């Protein structure tokens, strides 16, 4: 689930074999999938770009002509993490928990050729729709598994991935079983030395869910930061927050520069400020966790 902005970021476009896939002349498409009503809407500013919505909630934006373009604010923040987790151009092994239209997998494949990626997307009908209408480039090593994100994480070999990206939404809410200390421990187990775990969540108001998630991740990882729109952090609007964690120091200065230079300015919280943000919050466990909050009415209009 994400908020779009008209200015998308990304490095210089990688060479592609052409956009292919659905054209704007064919118009929008609606189709029932496992998680609700999927809609593909043409982007008015880019002739090969499409937004994916599920039951009216924005999920992904894909530019078939340029997979390095990330149209949603939270996806650009995750893109910064993909850029910084290793030296530029170095192939990565990435586990994506939640697939949608595979926007971040496309970005990784385009900016880091020869990367090996696995995607867990439980909605197989959605994946079939995306593959048919918004096809992947030939040669990209992206394997999509039609299975629950946590189940795939449980089966991931220890120390096998450089980056775990959790972007799991059932409609507009993150399921409870993907928000716990036990889930985070599984992610930590899957990481290779120096690897990072990242998560996209959504919250609003006093941010009780986000504060609990900070406490949850801090119970497993010693290094942690949060990236979000200042208005979301002040409780002025409902929106996305991106968390990044590791067992080694994160490049906070570089992340701060990236977040500040984005067209949708974001703040990076870490250290004492993040500890104060989560003060009094209790880590979520399998016994106590609840889904992320329902977005308020009209938030996507």
PDB file of N, CA, C and O in Angstrom, residues 200-276:
ATOM      1  N   UNK A 200       7.981  -2.346   5.244  1.00  0.00           N
ATOM      2  CA  UNK A 200       7.072  -1.232   4.990  1.00  0.00           C
ATOM      3  C   UNK A 200       5.804  -1.458   5.798  1.00  0.00           C
ATOM      4  O   UNK A 200       5.181  -2.526   5.708  1.00  0.00           O
ATOM      5  N   UNK A 201       5.431  -0.470   6.600  1.00  0.00           N
ATOM      6  CA  UNK A 201       4.219  -0.561   7.401  1.00  0.00           C
ATOM      7  C   UNK A 201       3.405   0.712   7.188  1.00  0.00           C
ATOM      8  O   UNK A 201       3.878   1.666   6.563  1.00  0.00           O
ATOM      9  N   UNK A 202       2.182   0.738   7.713  1.00  0.00           N
ATOM     10  CA  UNK A 202       1.338   1.924   7.606  1.00  0.00           C
ATOM     11  C   UNK A 202       0.653   2.176   8.941  1.00  0.00           C
ATOM     12  O   UNK A 202       0.241   1.244   9.630  1.00  0.00           O
ATOM     13  N   UNK A 203       0.547   3.460   9.286  1.00  0.00           N
ATOM     14  CA  UNK A 203      -0.061   3.827  10.567  1.00  0.00           C
ATOM     15  C   UNK A 203      -0.434   5.304  10.514  1.00  0.00           C
ATOM     16  O   UNK A 203      -0.080   6.021   9.559  1.00  0.00           O
ATOM     17  N   UNK A 204      -1.136   5.759  11.541  1.00  0.00           N
ATOM     18  CA  UNK A 204      -1.531   7.156  11.620  1.00  0.00           C
ATOM     19  C   UNK A 204      -1.791   7.566  13.048  1.00  0.00           C
ATOM     20  O   UNK A 204      -1.628   6.777  13.989  1.00  0.00           O
ATOM     21  N   UNK A 205      -2.195   8.811  13.238  1.00  0.00           N
ATOM     22  CA  UNK A 205      -2.492   9.322  14.577  1.00  0.00           C
ATOM     23  C   UNK A 205      -1.278   9.270  15.486  1.00  0.00           C
ATOM     24  O   UNK A 205      -0.197   9.750  15.135  1.00  0.00           O
ATOM     25  N   UNK A 206      -1.434   8.665  16.642  1.00  0.00           N
ATOM     26  CA  UNK A 206      -0.340   8.564  17.610  1.00  0.00           C
ATOM     27  C   UNK A 206       0.652   7.457  17.272  1.00  0.00           C
ATOM     28  O   UNK A 206       1.604   7.223  18.024  1.00  0.00           O
ATOM     29  N   UNK A 207       0.440   6.772  16.182  1.00  0.00           N
ATOM     30  CA  UNK A 207       1.349   5.750  15.651  1.00  0.00           C
ATOM     31  C   UNK A 207       1.607   4.596  16.622  1.00  0.00           C
ATOM     32  O   UNK A 207       2.751   4.137  16.773  1.00  0.00           O
ATOM     33  N   UNK A 208       0.583   4.050  17.244  1.00  0.00           N
ATOM     34  CA  UNK A 208       0.825   2.949  18.187  1.00  0.00           C
ATOM     35  C   UNK A 208       1.378   1.702  17.512  1.00  0.00           C
ATOM     36  O   UNK A 208       2.215   0.999  18.097  1.00  0.00           O
ATOM     37  N   UNK A 209       0.914   1.422  16.301  1.00  0.00           N
ATOM     38  CA  UNK A 209       1.417   0.234  15.598  1.00  0.00           C
ATOM     39  C   UNK A 209       2.885   0.415  15.232  1.00  0.00           C
ATOM     40  O   UNK A 209       3.711  -0.490  15.429  1.00  0.00           O
ATOM     41  N   UNK A 210       3.234   1.580  14.700  1.00  0.00           N
ATOM     42  CA  UNK A 210       4.628   1.838  14.325  1.00  0.00           C
ATOM     43  C   UNK A 210       5.550   1.772  15.540  1.00  0.00           C
ATOM     44  O   UNK A 210       6.656   1.223  15.475  1.00  0.00           O
ATOM     45  N   UNK A 211       5.104   2.326  16.669  1.00  0.00           N
ATOM     46  CA  UNK A 211       5.936   2.294  17.872  1.00  0.00           C
ATOM     47  C   UNK A 211       6.151   0.849  18.350  1.00  0.00           C
ATOM     48  O   UNK A 211       7.260   0.469  18.750  1.00  0.00           O
ATOM     49  N   UNK A 212       5.096   0.050  18.262  1.00  0.00           N
ATOM     50  CA  UNK A 212       5.229  -1.353  18.641  1.00  0.00           C
ATOM     51  C   UNK A 212       6.173  -2.081  17.694  1.00  0.00           C
ATOM     52  O   UNK A 212       6.960  -2.947  18.120  1.00  0.00           O
ATOM     53  N   UNK A 213       6.124  -1.746  16.390  1.00  0.00           N
ATOM     54  CA  UNK A 213       7.010  -2.397  15.432  1.00  0.00           C
ATOM     55  C   UNK A 213       8.470  -2.017  15.670  1.00  0.00           C
ATOM     56  O   UNK A 213       9.366  -2.846  15.508  1.00  0.00           O
ATOM     57  N   UNK A 214       8.713  -0.784  16.045  1.00  0.00           N
ATOM     58  CA  UNK A 214      10.081  -0.394  16.402  1.00  0.00           C
ATOM     59  C   UNK A 214      10.565  -1.221  17.583  1.00  0.00           C
ATOM     60  O   UNK A 214      11.690  -1.754  17.583  1.00  0.00           O
ATOM     61  N   UNK A 215       9.727  -1.359  18.603  1.00  0.00           N
ATOM     62  CA  UNK A 215      10.098  -2.165  19.765  1.00  0.00           C
ATOM     63  C   UNK A 215      10.307  -3.624  19.384  1.00  0.00           C
ATOM     64  O   UNK A 215      11.212  -4.293  19.904  1.00  0.00           O
ATOM     65  N   UNK A 216       9.493  -4.125  18.467  1.00  0.00           N
ATOM     66  CA  UNK A 216       9.597  -5.520  18.027  1.00  0.00           C
ATOM     67  C   UNK A 216      10.922  -5.765  17.326  1.00  0.00           C
ATOM     68  O   UNK A 216      11.636  -6.735  17.634  1.00  0.00           O
ATOM     69  N   UNK A 217      11.271  -4.905  16.388  1.00  0.00           N
ATOM     70  CA  UNK A 217      12.521  -5.093  15.649  1.00  0.00           C
ATOM     71  C   UNK A 217      13.733  -4.864  16.545  1.00  0.00           C
ATOM     72  O   UNK A 217      14.753  -5.553  16.412  1.00  0.00           O
ATOM     73  N   UNK A 218      13.615  -3.923  17.480  1.00  0.00           N
ATOM     74  CA  UNK A 218      14.725  -3.658  18.395  1.00  0.00           C
ATOM     75  C   UNK A 218      14.975  -4.826  19.341  1.00  0.00           C
ATOM     76  O   UNK A 218      16.080  -4.960  19.896  1.00  0.00           O
ATOM     77  N   UNK A 219      13.974  -5.686  19.527  1.00  0.00           N
ATOM     78  CA  UNK A 219      14.162  -6.868  20.373  1.00  0.00           C
ATOM     79  C   UNK A 219      15.027  -7.925  19.691  1.00  0.00           C
ATOM     80  O   UNK A 219      15.500  -8.847  20.346  1.00  0.00           O
ATOM     81  N   UNK A 220      15.235  -7.779  18.372  1.00  0.00           N
ATOM     82  CA  UNK A 220      15.995  -8.781  17.604  1.00  0.00           C
ATOM     83  C   UNK A 220      17.285  -8.195  17.035  1.00  0.00           C
ATOM     84  O   UNK A 220      18.323  -8.861  17.019  1.00  0.00           O
ATOM     85  N   UNK A 221      17.235  -6.950  16.566  1.00  0.00           N
ATOM     86  CA  UNK A 221      18.377  -6.325  15.896  1.00  0.00           C
ATOM     87  C   UNK A 221      18.938  -5.177  16.726  1.00  0.00           C
ATOM     88  O   UNK A 221      18.166  -4.369  17.263  1.00  0.00           O
ATOM     89  N   UNK A 222      20.272  -5.037  16.784  1.00  0.00           N
ATOM     90  CA  UNK A 222      20.860  -3.925  17.535  1.00  0.00           C
ATOM     91  C   UNK A 222      20.859  -2.602  16.774  1.00  0.00           C
ATOM     92  O   UNK A 222      20.954  -1.534  17.385  1.00  0.00           O
ATOM     93  N   UNK A 223      20.792  -2.672  15.435  1.00  0.00           N
ATOM     94  CA  UNK A 223      20.821  -1.454  14.612  1.00  0.00           C
ATOM     95  C   UNK A 223      19.462  -1.266  13.951  1.00  0.00           C
ATOM     96  O   UNK A 223      18.920  -2.205  13.355  1.00  0.00           O
ATOM     97  N   UNK A 224      18.925  -0.036  14.011  1.00  0.00           N
ATOM     98  CA  UNK A 224      17.564   0.190  13.549  1.00  0.00           C
ATOM     99  C   UNK A 224      17.376   1.656  13.190  1.00  0.00           C
ATOM    100  O   UNK A 224      17.895   2.544  13.858  1.00  0.00           O
ATOM    101  N   UNK A 225      16.633   1.897  12.095  1.00  0.00           N
ATOM    102  CA  UNK A 225      16.220   3.257  11.778  1.00  0.00           C
ATOM    103  C   UNK A 225      14.827   3.229  11.167  1.00  0.00           C
ATOM    104  O   UNK A 225      14.343   2.177  10.718  1.00  0.00           O
ATOM    105  N   UNK A 226      14.190   4.369  11.169  1.00  0.00           N
ATOM    106  CA  UNK A 226      12.836   4.531  10.625  1.00  0.00           C
ATOM    107  C   UNK A 226      12.853   5.702   9.654  1.00  0.00           C
ATOM    108  O   UNK A 226      13.441   6.758   9.954  1.00  0.00           O
ATOM    109  N   UNK A 227      12.212   5.528   8.496  1.00  0.00           N
ATOM    110  CA  UNK A 227      12.151   6.573   7.470  1.00  0.00           C
ATOM    111  C   UNK A 227      10.686   6.876   7.187  1.00  0.00           C
ATOM    112  O   UNK A 227       9.917   5.966   6.856  1.00  0.00           O
ATOM    113  N   UNK A 228      10.295   8.144   7.314  1.00  0.00           N
ATOM    114  CA  UNK A 228       8.886   8.487   7.100  1.00  0.00           C
ATOM    115  C   UNK A 228       8.730   9.972   6.821  1.00  0.00           C
ATOM    116  O   UNK A 228       9.600  10.794   7.146  1.00  0.00           O
ATOM    117  N   UNK A 229       7.595  10.297   6.223  1.00  0.00           N
ATOM    118  CA  UNK A 229       7.197  11.680   6.007  1.00  0.00           C
ATOM    119  C   UNK A 229       7.037  12.369   7.364  1.00  0.00           C
ATOM    120  O   UNK A 229       6.417  11.815   8.278  1.00  0.00           O
ATOM    121  N   UNK A 230       7.585  13.571   7.534  1.00  0.00           N
ATOM    122  CA  UNK A 230       7.417  14.264   8.815  1.00  0.00           C
ATOM    123  C   UNK A 230       5.957  14.422   9.229  1.00  0.00           C
ATOM    124  O   UNK A 230       5.641  14.375  10.428  1.00  0.00           O
ATOM    125  N   UNK A 231       5.052  14.599   8.256  1.00  0.00           N
ATOM    126  CA  UNK A 231       3.634  14.747   8.596  1.00  0.00           C
ATOM    127  C   UNK A 231       3.074  13.469   9.205  1.00  0.00           C
ATOM    128  O   UNK A 231       2.230  13.518  10.110  1.00  0.00           O
ATOM    129  N   UNK A 232       3.540  12.317   8.730  1.00  0.00           N
ATOM    130  CA  UNK A 232       3.120  11.046   9.311  1.00  0.00           C
ATOM    131  C   UNK A 232       3.683  10.914  10.722  1.00  0.00           C
ATOM    132  O   UNK A 232       2.974  10.512  11.659  1.00  0.00           O
ATOM    133  N   UNK A 233       4.940  11.281  10.900  1.00  0.00           N
ATOM    134  CA  UNK A 233       5.558  11.186  12.225  1.00  0.00           C
ATOM    135  C   UNK A 233       4.889  12.114  13.234  1.00  0.00           C
ATOM    136  O   UNK A 233       4.847  11.807  14.429  1.00  0.00           O
ATOM    137  N   UNK A 234       4.339  13.220  12.754  1.00  0.00           N
ATOM    138  CA  UNK A 234       3.646  14.151  13.661  1.00  0.00           C
ATOM    139  C   UNK A 234       2.180  13.777  13.859  1.00  0.00           C
ATOM    140  O   UNK A 234       1.457  14.475  14.574  1.00  0.00           O
ATOM    141  N   UNK A 235       1.737  12.702  13.223  1.00  0.00           N
ATOM    142  CA  UNK A 235       0.351  12.280  13.365  1.00  0.00           C
ATOM    143  C   UNK A 235      -0.631  13.106  12.562  1.00  0.00           C
ATOM    144  O   UNK A 235      -1.841  13.047  12.796  1.00  0.00           O
ATOM    145  N   UNK A 236      -0.134  13.847  11.563  1.00  0.00           N
ATOM    146  CA  UNK A 236      -1.003  14.704  10.755  1.00  0.00           C
ATOM    147  C   UNK A 236      -1.738  13.942   9.667  1.00  0.00           C
ATOM    148  O   UNK A 236      -2.759  14.409   9.173  1.00  0.00           O
ATOM    149  N   UNK A 237      -1.190  12.815   9.251  1.00  0.00           N
ATOM    150  CA  UNK A 237      -1.875  12.010   8.242  1.00  0.00           C
ATOM    151  C   UNK A 237      -1.477  10.556   8.375  1.00  0.00           C
ATOM    152  O   UNK A 237      -0.430  10.221   8.944  1.00  0.00           O
ATOM    153  N   UNK A 238      -2.327   9.691   7.858  1.00  0.00           N
ATOM    154  CA  UNK A 238      -2.047   8.258   7.789  1.00  0.00           C
ATOM    155  C   UNK A 238      -1.092   8.024   6.623  1.00  0.00           C
ATOM    156  O   UNK A 238      -1.242   8.619   5.556  1.00  0.00           O
ATOM    157  N   UNK A 239      -0.100   7.154   6.820  1.00  0.00           N
ATOM    158  CA  UNK A 239       0.837   6.914   5.726  1.00  0.00           C
ATOM    159  C   UNK A 239       1.798   5.791   6.030  1.00  0.00           C
ATOM    160  O   UNK A 239       1.696   5.086   7.032  1.00  0.00           O
ATOM    161  N   UNK A 240       2.758   5.641   5.131  1.00  0.00           N
ATOM    162  CA  UNK A 240       3.745   4.568   5.207  1.00  0.00           C
ATOM    163  C   UNK A 240       4.963   4.979   6.019  1.00  0.00           C
ATOM    164  O   UNK A 240       5.372   6.143   5.998  1.00  0.00           O
ATOM    165  N   UNK A 241       5.527   4.002   6.715  1.00  0.00           N
ATOM    166  CA  UNK A 241       6.794   4.168   7.415  1.00  0.00           C
ATOM    167  C   UNK A 241       7.669   2.970   7.051  1.00  0.00           C
ATOM    168  O   UNK A 241       7.193   1.834   7.028  1.00  0.00           O
ATOM    169  N   UNK A 242       8.922   3.233   6.758  1.00  0.00           N
ATOM    170  CA  UNK A 242       9.855   2.177   6.377  1.00  0.00           C
ATOM    171  C   UNK A 242      10.859   1.972   7.500  1.00  0.00           C
ATOM    172  O   UNK A 242      11.463   2.934   8.000  1.00  0.00           O
ATOM    173  N   UNK A 243      11.027   0.718   7.912  1.00  0.00           N
ATOM    174  CA  UNK A 243      11.990   0.348   8.943  1.00  0.00           C
ATOM    175  C   UNK A 243      13.143  -0.410   8.313  1.00  0.00           C
ATOM    176  O   UNK A 243      12.931  -1.239   7.406  1.00  0.00           O
ATOM    177  N   UNK A 244      14.351  -0.143   8.771  1.00  0.00           N
ATOM    178  CA  UNK A 244      15.533  -0.868   8.304  1.00  0.00           C
ATOM    179  C   UNK A 244      16.343  -1.302   9.517  1.00  0.00           C
ATOM    180  O   UNK A 244      16.553  -0.512  10.446  1.00  0.00           O
ATOM    181  N   UNK A 245      16.782  -2.561   9.515  1.00  0.00           N
ATOM    182  CA  UNK A 245      17.511  -3.107  10.654  1.00  0.00           C
ATOM    183  C   UNK A 245      18.680  -3.955  10.173  1.00  0.00           C
ATOM    184  O   UNK A 245      18.696  -4.448   9.041  1.00  0.00           O
ATOM    185  N   UNK A 246      19.651  -4.126  11.068  1.00  0.00           N
ATOM    186  CA  UNK A 246      20.826  -4.929  10.738  1.00  0.00           C
ATOM    187  C   UNK A 246      21.565  -5.271  12.026  1.00  0.00           C
ATOM    188  O   UNK A 246      21.281  -4.720  13.095  1.00  0.00           O
ATOM    189  N   UNK A 247      22.509  -6.188  11.904  1.00  0.00           N
ATOM    190  CA  UNK A 247      23.394  -6.507  13.031  1.00  0.00           C
ATOM    191  C   UNK A 247      24.669  -5.666  12.992  1.00  0.00           C
ATOM    192  O   UNK A 247      25.483  -5.725  13.924  1.00  0.00           O
ATOM    193  N   UNK A 248      24.851  -4.912  11.913  1.00  0.00           N
ATOM    194  CA  UNK A 248      26.004  -4.024  11.770  1.00  0.00           C
ATOM    195  C   UNK A 248      25.486  -2.608  11.537  1.00  0.00           C
ATOM    196  O   UNK A 248      24.335  -2.417  11.151  1.00  0.00           O
ATOM    197  N   UNK A 249      26.311  -1.582  11.752  1.00  0.00           N
ATOM    198  CA  UNK A 249      25.825  -0.205  11.620  1.00  0.00           C
ATOM    199  C   UNK A 249      25.236   0.096  10.245  1.00  0.00           C
ATOM    200  O   UNK A 249      25.766  -0.325   9.213  1.00  0.00           O
ATOM    201  N   UNK A 250      24.132   0.822  10.235  1.00  0.00           N
ATOM    202  CA  UNK A 250      23.490   1.264   9.004  1.00  0.00           C
ATOM    203  C   UNK A 250      24.101   2.598   8.558  1.00  0.00           C
ATOM    204  O   UNK A 250      24.555   3.385   9.392  1.00  0.00           O
ATOM    205  N   UNK A 251      24.101   2.884   7.243  1.00  0.00           N
ATOM    206  CA  UNK A 251      24.678   4.154   6.741  1.00  0.00           C
ATOM    207  C   UNK A 251      23.690   5.313   6.932  1.00  0.00           C
ATOM    208  O   UNK A 251      23.095   5.820   5.970  1.00  0.00           O
ATOM    209  N   UNK A 252      23.530   5.736   8.161  1.00  0.00           N
ATOM    210  CA  UNK A 252      22.506   6.723   8.508  1.00  0.00           C
ATOM    211  C   UNK A 252      22.708   8.030   7.739  1.00  0.00           C
ATOM    212  O   UNK A 252      21.750   8.634   7.245  1.00  0.00           O
ATOM    213  N   UNK A 253      23.952   8.495   7.624  1.00  0.00           N
ATOM    214  CA  UNK A 253      24.201   9.756   6.930  1.00  0.00           C
ATOM    215  C   UNK A 253      23.781   9.666   5.471  1.00  0.00           C
ATOM    216  O   UNK A 253      23.158  10.586   4.926  1.00  0.00           O
ATOM    217  N   UNK A 254      24.103   8.558   4.811  1.00  0.00           N
ATOM    218  CA  UNK A 254      23.719   8.380   3.409  1.00  0.00           C
ATOM    219  C   UNK A 254      22.207   8.270   3.261  1.00  0.00           C
ATOM    220  O   UNK A 254      21.616   8.837   2.340  1.00  0.00           O
ATOM    221  N   UNK A 255      21.580   7.526   4.162  1.00  0.00           N
ATOM    222  CA  UNK A 255      20.125   7.414   4.120  1.00  0.00           C
ATOM    223  C   UNK A 255      19.463   8.773   4.331  1.00  0.00           C
ATOM    224  O   UNK A 255      18.480   9.112   3.666  1.00  0.00           O
ATOM    225  N   UNK A 256      19.992   9.558   5.242  1.00  0.00           N
ATOM    226  CA  UNK A 256      19.441  10.877   5.519  1.00  0.00           C
ATOM    227  C   UNK A 256      19.538  11.776   4.295  1.00  0.00           C
ATOM    228  O   UNK A 256      18.596  12.502   3.951  1.00  0.00           O
ATOM    229  N   UNK A 257      20.679  11.734   3.599  1.00  0.00           N
ATOM    230  CA  UNK A 257      20.841  12.529   2.382  1.00  0.00           C
ATOM    231  C   UNK A 257      19.844  12.096   1.310  1.00  0.00           C
ATOM    232  O   UNK A 257      19.223  12.933   0.650  1.00  0.00           O
ATOM    233  N   UNK A 258      19.695  10.784   1.142  1.00  0.00           N
ATOM    234  CA  UNK A 258      18.752  10.284   0.137  1.00  0.00           C
ATOM    235  C   UNK A 258      17.326  10.700   0.462  1.00  0.00           C
ATOM    236  O   UNK A 258      16.572  11.145  -0.416  1.00  0.00           O
ATOM    237  N   UNK A 259      16.940  10.558   1.721  1.00  0.00           N
ATOM    238  CA  UNK A 259      15.576  10.893   2.122  1.00  0.00           C
ATOM    239  C   UNK A 259      15.307  12.388   1.993  1.00  0.00           C
ATOM    240  O   UNK A 259      14.210  12.802   1.597  1.00  0.00           O
ATOM    241  N   UNK A 260      16.305  13.213   2.300  1.00  0.00           N
ATOM    242  CA  UNK A 260      16.130  14.660   2.233  1.00  0.00           C
ATOM    243  C   UNK A 260      16.081  15.169   0.801  1.00  0.00           C
ATOM    244  O   UNK A 260      15.437  16.185   0.509  1.00  0.00           O
ATOM    245  N   UNK A 261      16.737  14.462  -0.124  1.00  0.00           N
ATOM    246  CA  UNK A 261      16.789  14.920  -1.514  1.00  0.00           C
ATOM    247  C   UNK A 261      15.609  14.433  -2.346  1.00  0.00           C
ATOM    248  O   UNK A 261      15.420  14.877  -3.475  1.00  0.00           O
ATOM    249  N   UNK A 262      14.813  13.528  -1.791  1.00  0.00           N
ATOM    250  CA  UNK A 262      13.667  13.011  -2.528  1.00  0.00           C
ATOM    251  C   UNK A 262      12.616  14.106  -2.693  1.00  0.00           C
ATOM    252  O   UNK A 262      12.514  15.016  -1.867  1.00  0.00           O
ATOM    253  N   UNK A 263      11.826  13.995  -3.770  1.00  0.00           N
ATOM    254  CA  UNK A 263      10.767  14.990  -4.005  1.00  0.00           C
ATOM    255  C   UNK A 263       9.742  14.996  -2.875  1.00  0.00           C
ATOM    256  O   UNK A 263       9.130  16.029  -2.598  1.00  0.00           O
ATOM    257  N   UNK A 264       9.519  13.856  -2.236  1.00  0.00           N
ATOM    258  CA  UNK A 264       8.673  13.766  -1.053  1.00  0.00           C
ATOM    259  C   UNK A 264       9.597  13.631   0.157  1.00  0.00           C
ATOM    260  O   UNK A 264      10.016  12.539   0.518  1.00  0.00           O
ATOM    261  N   UNK A 265       9.929  14.738   0.756  1.00  0.00           N
ATOM    262  CA  UNK A 265      10.922  14.768   1.831  1.00  0.00           C
ATOM    263  C   UNK A 265      10.543  13.819   2.966  1.00  0.00           C
ATOM    264  O   UNK A 265       9.385  13.727   3.362  1.00  0.00           O
ATOM    265  N   UNK A 266      11.542  13.096   3.459  1.00  0.00           N
ATOM    266  CA  UNK A 266      11.327  12.187   4.585  1.00  0.00           C
ATOM    267  C   UNK A 266      12.377  12.436   5.657  1.00  0.00           C
ATOM    268  O   UNK A 266      13.450  12.984   5.385  1.00  0.00           O
ATOM    269  N   UNK A 267      12.053  12.013   6.866  1.00  0.00           N
ATOM    270  CA  UNK A 267      12.968  12.117   7.990  1.00  0.00           C
ATOM    271  C   UNK A 267      13.468  10.736   8.355  1.00  0.00           C
ATOM    272  O   UNK A 267      12.718   9.750   8.272  1.00  0.00           O
ATOM    273  N   UNK A 268      14.716  10.639   8.772  1.00  0.00           N
ATOM    274  CA  UNK A 268      15.300   9.394   9.245  1.00  0.00           C
ATOM    275  C   UNK A 268      15.487   9.497  10.747  1.00  0.00           C
ATOM    276  O   UNK A 268      16.205  10.382  11.233  1.00  0.00           O
ATOM    277  N   UNK A 269      14.818   8.618  11.480  1.00  0.00           N
ATOM    278  CA  UNK A 269      14.946   8.581  12.933  1.00  0.00           C
ATOM    279  C   UNK A 269      15.797   7.382  13.331  1.00  0.00           C
ATOM    280  O   UNK A 269      15.622   6.283  12.798  1.00  0.00           O
ATOM    281  N   UNK A 270      16.703   7.598  14.267  1.00  0.00           N
ATOM    282  CA  UNK A 270      17.567   6.507  14.752  1.00  0.00           C
ATOM    283  C   UNK A 270      18.124   6.915  16.108  1.00  0.00           C
ATOM    284  O   UNK A 270      17.890   8.025  16.598  1.00  0.00           O
ATOM    285  N   UNK A 271      18.848   5.984  16.725  1.00  0.00           N
ATOM    286  CA  UNK A 271      19.496   6.295  17.996  1.00  0.00           C
ATOM    287  C   UNK A 271      18.520   6.732  19.071  1.00  0.00           C
ATOM    288  O   UNK A 271      17.434   6.173  19.230  1.00  0.00           O
ATOM    289  N   UNK A 272      18.911   7.763  19.819  1.00  0.00           N
ATOM    290  CA  UNK A 272      18.113   8.217  20.962  1.00  0.00           C
ATOM    291  C   UNK A 272      16.716   8.676  20.538  1.00  0.00           C
ATOM    292  O   UNK A 272      15.731   8.418  21.223  1.00  0.00           O
ATOM    293  N   UNK A 273      16.639   9.364  19.380  1.00  0.00           N
ATOM    294  CA  UNK A 273      15.332   9.850  18.917  1.00  0.00           C
ATOM    295  C   UNK A 273      14.371   8.697  18.662  1.00  0.00           C
ATOM    296  O   UNK A 273      13.183   8.778  18.990  1.00  0.00           O
ATOM    297  N   UNK A 274      14.874   7.605  18.112  1.00  0.00           N
ATOM    298  CA  UNK A 274      14.020   6.453  17.837  1.00  0.00           C
ATOM    299  C   UNK A 274      13.673   5.720  19.132  1.00  0.00           C
ATOM    300  O   UNK A 274      12.556   5.215  19.290  1.00  0.00           O
ATOM    301  N   UNK A 275      14.622   5.673  20.058  1.00  0.00           N
ATOM    302  CA  UNK A 275      14.336   5.082  21.375  1.00  0.00           C
ATOM    303  C   UNK A 275      13.228   5.856  22.077  1.00  0.00           C
ATOM    304  O   UNK A 275      12.302   5.265  22.662  1.00  0.00           O
ATOM    305  N   UNK A 276      13.291   7.180  22.008  1.00  0.00           N
ATOM    306  CA  UNK A 276      12.246   8.007  22.614  1.00  0.00           C
ATOM    307  C   UNK A 276      10.912   7.806  21.898  1.00  0.00           C
ATOM    308  O   UNK A 276       9.851   7.788  22.535  1.00  0.00           O
TER     309      UNK A 276
END
